[in-house]
């Protein structure tokens, strides 16, 4: 039997948050897609792919905006990835970061297979849809997010990093890629091509303790239902000097006050107290 295709509830929530910013009724879009409010309560929950596809289609119908997916890029790296972006930023090299992305993205969605292929002087990150009819909005957001974040991780501009970017027949992100100076072409499925030498580039945010801790959590604890954003925050608080507001944002809390209250309710201390090693937060 084929596995049930899904996307995380955090991903569906990200789509709805973006729709609301555009003045659309998120509640109406959710109902039209057949997604119950309770399905969004746990960011680690799974939404059947057909419901996410209906949500994309309803967003397209309601907005009339062919750039909807491109504009979603600003929300993709925080709430949607449930802290995976922290692991990717803390990897020792770009190659390790991309390998971790390929390994763990199926925890966020199994609708797309991601492969990093060695082509000699160049390497190609391929996004292979399990269902070729997946809506192009998601691929627009994914391609632009990857281009921007890969370049950011090694401290270069996108046009300095990518030899070529392939986008699917219906995708609309070519205009943005051109604005960024990134060469692009039409392809059966999206890909990002960059020089293989860049894979050895050390990342500015490399943190071996954080990276290994998060790898263990994504490899094991998440399967047991434990690796949520607050657990990720505890690791990050102890292993970095990032501001609490930044950590809150990176795990999907748009208001740091909500993060502090949730953290204290779960662990009995505030994030600041936990960072300082005060009792109750071990």
Short mmCIF file of N, CA, C and O in Angstrom, two decimals, residues 7 10 30 32 38 64 66 68 74 95 105 109 121 132 146 150 162 174 180 183 199-200 227 241 247 258-259 277-278:
data_model
loop_
_atom_site.label_atom_id
_atom_site.label_comp_id
_atom_site.label_asym_id
_atom_site.label_seq_id
_atom_site.Cartn_x
_atom_site.Cartn_y
_atom_site.Cartn_z
N UNK A 7 1.38 16.85 4.33
CA UNK A 7 2.23 17.99 4.67
C UNK A 7 1.95 18.30 6.13
O UNK A 7 0.87 17.99 6.65
N UNK A 10 1.87 22.61 10.35
CA UNK A 10 2.57 23.90 10.38
C UNK A 10 2.65 24.51 8.98
O UNK A 10 2.58 25.73 8.82
N UNK A 30 -9.87 27.69 4.93
CA UNK A 30 -9.67 26.43 5.63
C UNK A 30 -10.89 25.52 5.48
O UNK A 30 -10.76 24.31 5.20
N UNK A 32 -13.21 25.63 3.15
CA UNK A 32 -13.37 25.20 1.75
C UNK A 32 -12.42 24.07 1.40
O UNK A 32 -12.72 23.23 0.55
N UNK A 38 -9.08 21.87 14.44
CA UNK A 38 -8.34 20.99 15.34
C UNK A 38 -7.12 20.37 14.67
O UNK A 38 -6.15 20.02 15.34
N UNK A 64 -6.58 35.43 -6.83
CA UNK A 64 -6.33 35.80 -8.22
C UNK A 64 -4.90 36.25 -8.44
O UNK A 64 -4.60 36.98 -9.38
N UNK A 66 -1.13 35.19 -9.18
CA UNK A 66 -0.22 34.12 -9.63
C UNK A 66 1.10 34.09 -8.86
O UNK A 66 1.83 33.11 -8.95
N UNK A 68 1.30 34.25 -5.55
CA UNK A 68 0.98 33.91 -4.16
C UNK A 68 2.10 33.06 -3.55
O UNK A 68 2.56 33.32 -2.43
N UNK A 74 8.76 34.52 2.67
CA UNK A 74 9.18 35.10 3.96
C UNK A 74 8.68 34.31 5.16
O UNK A 74 9.23 34.45 6.25
N UNK A 95 27.54 21.42 2.56
CA UNK A 95 27.23 20.06 2.15
C UNK A 95 26.48 19.30 3.23
O UNK A 95 25.51 18.58 2.95
N UNK A 105 13.57 16.43 5.45
CA UNK A 105 12.38 17.09 4.90
C UNK A 105 11.18 16.14 4.82
O UNK A 105 10.03 16.60 4.92
N UNK A 109 7.08 17.01 4.95
CA UNK A 109 6.17 16.55 3.91
C UNK A 109 6.83 15.41 3.15
O UNK A 109 8.03 15.44 2.90
N UNK A 121 31.96 18.74 -11.39
CA UNK A 121 32.25 20.13 -11.02
C UNK A 121 31.04 20.83 -10.42
O UNK A 121 31.18 21.89 -9.79
N UNK A 132 2.96 14.38 -9.79
CA UNK A 132 3.36 15.45 -10.71
C UNK A 132 2.37 16.60 -10.80
O UNK A 132 2.69 17.64 -11.36
N UNK A 146 14.91 28.13 -0.70
CA UNK A 146 16.19 27.42 -0.78
C UNK A 146 17.27 28.32 -1.37
O UNK A 146 18.40 28.38 -0.85
N UNK A 150 20.29 29.16 1.18
CA UNK A 150 21.59 28.56 0.88
C UNK A 150 22.64 29.65 0.70
O UNK A 150 23.75 29.57 1.25
N UNK A 162 24.61 30.23 -7.55
CA UNK A 162 23.92 29.26 -8.38
C UNK A 162 24.30 29.38 -9.85
O UNK A 162 24.28 30.47 -10.44
N UNK A 174 10.22 32.74 -11.79
CA UNK A 174 11.32 33.14 -12.67
C UNK A 174 11.62 34.63 -12.58
O UNK A 174 12.78 35.04 -12.62
N UNK A 180 17.03 38.63 -8.73
CA UNK A 180 18.17 38.27 -7.88
C UNK A 180 19.42 37.97 -8.69
O UNK A 180 20.48 37.71 -8.11
N UNK A 183 20.42 32.76 -12.92
CA UNK A 183 19.97 32.19 -14.19
C UNK A 183 18.99 31.04 -13.96
O UNK A 183 19.21 30.20 -13.09
N UNK A 199 30.25 23.12 -1.50
CA UNK A 199 29.72 22.23 -0.46
C UNK A 199 30.65 22.14 0.75
O UNK A 199 30.19 21.84 1.85
N UNK A 200 31.92 22.40 0.55
CA UNK A 200 32.88 22.37 1.66
C UNK A 200 32.93 23.68 2.42
O UNK A 200 33.68 23.80 3.41
N UNK A 227 9.81 16.01 19.71
CA UNK A 227 10.69 17.08 19.23
C UNK A 227 9.98 18.32 18.75
O UNK A 227 10.15 18.74 17.62
N UNK A 241 24.09 32.06 21.97
CA UNK A 241 23.77 33.32 22.62
C UNK A 241 22.75 34.12 21.81
O UNK A 241 22.63 35.33 21.96
N UNK A 247 15.02 33.36 18.82
CA UNK A 247 14.70 31.94 18.97
C UNK A 247 13.20 31.73 18.87
O UNK A 247 12.73 30.80 18.21
N UNK A 258 4.25 35.24 23.84
CA UNK A 258 3.55 33.95 23.77
C UNK A 258 4.54 32.80 23.95
O UNK A 258 4.23 31.79 24.59
N UNK A 259 5.73 32.96 23.38
CA UNK A 259 6.76 31.94 23.53
C UNK A 259 7.17 31.81 24.99
O UNK A 259 7.28 30.69 25.52
N UNK A 277 20.52 28.67 33.84
CA UNK A 277 20.70 27.44 34.62
C UNK A 277 19.95 27.41 35.92
O UNK A 277 20.34 26.68 36.84
N UNK A 278 18.87 28.19 36.04
CA UNK A 278 18.13 28.20 37.30
C UNK A 278 17.30 26.93 37.44
O UNK A 278 16.92 26.31 36.46
#
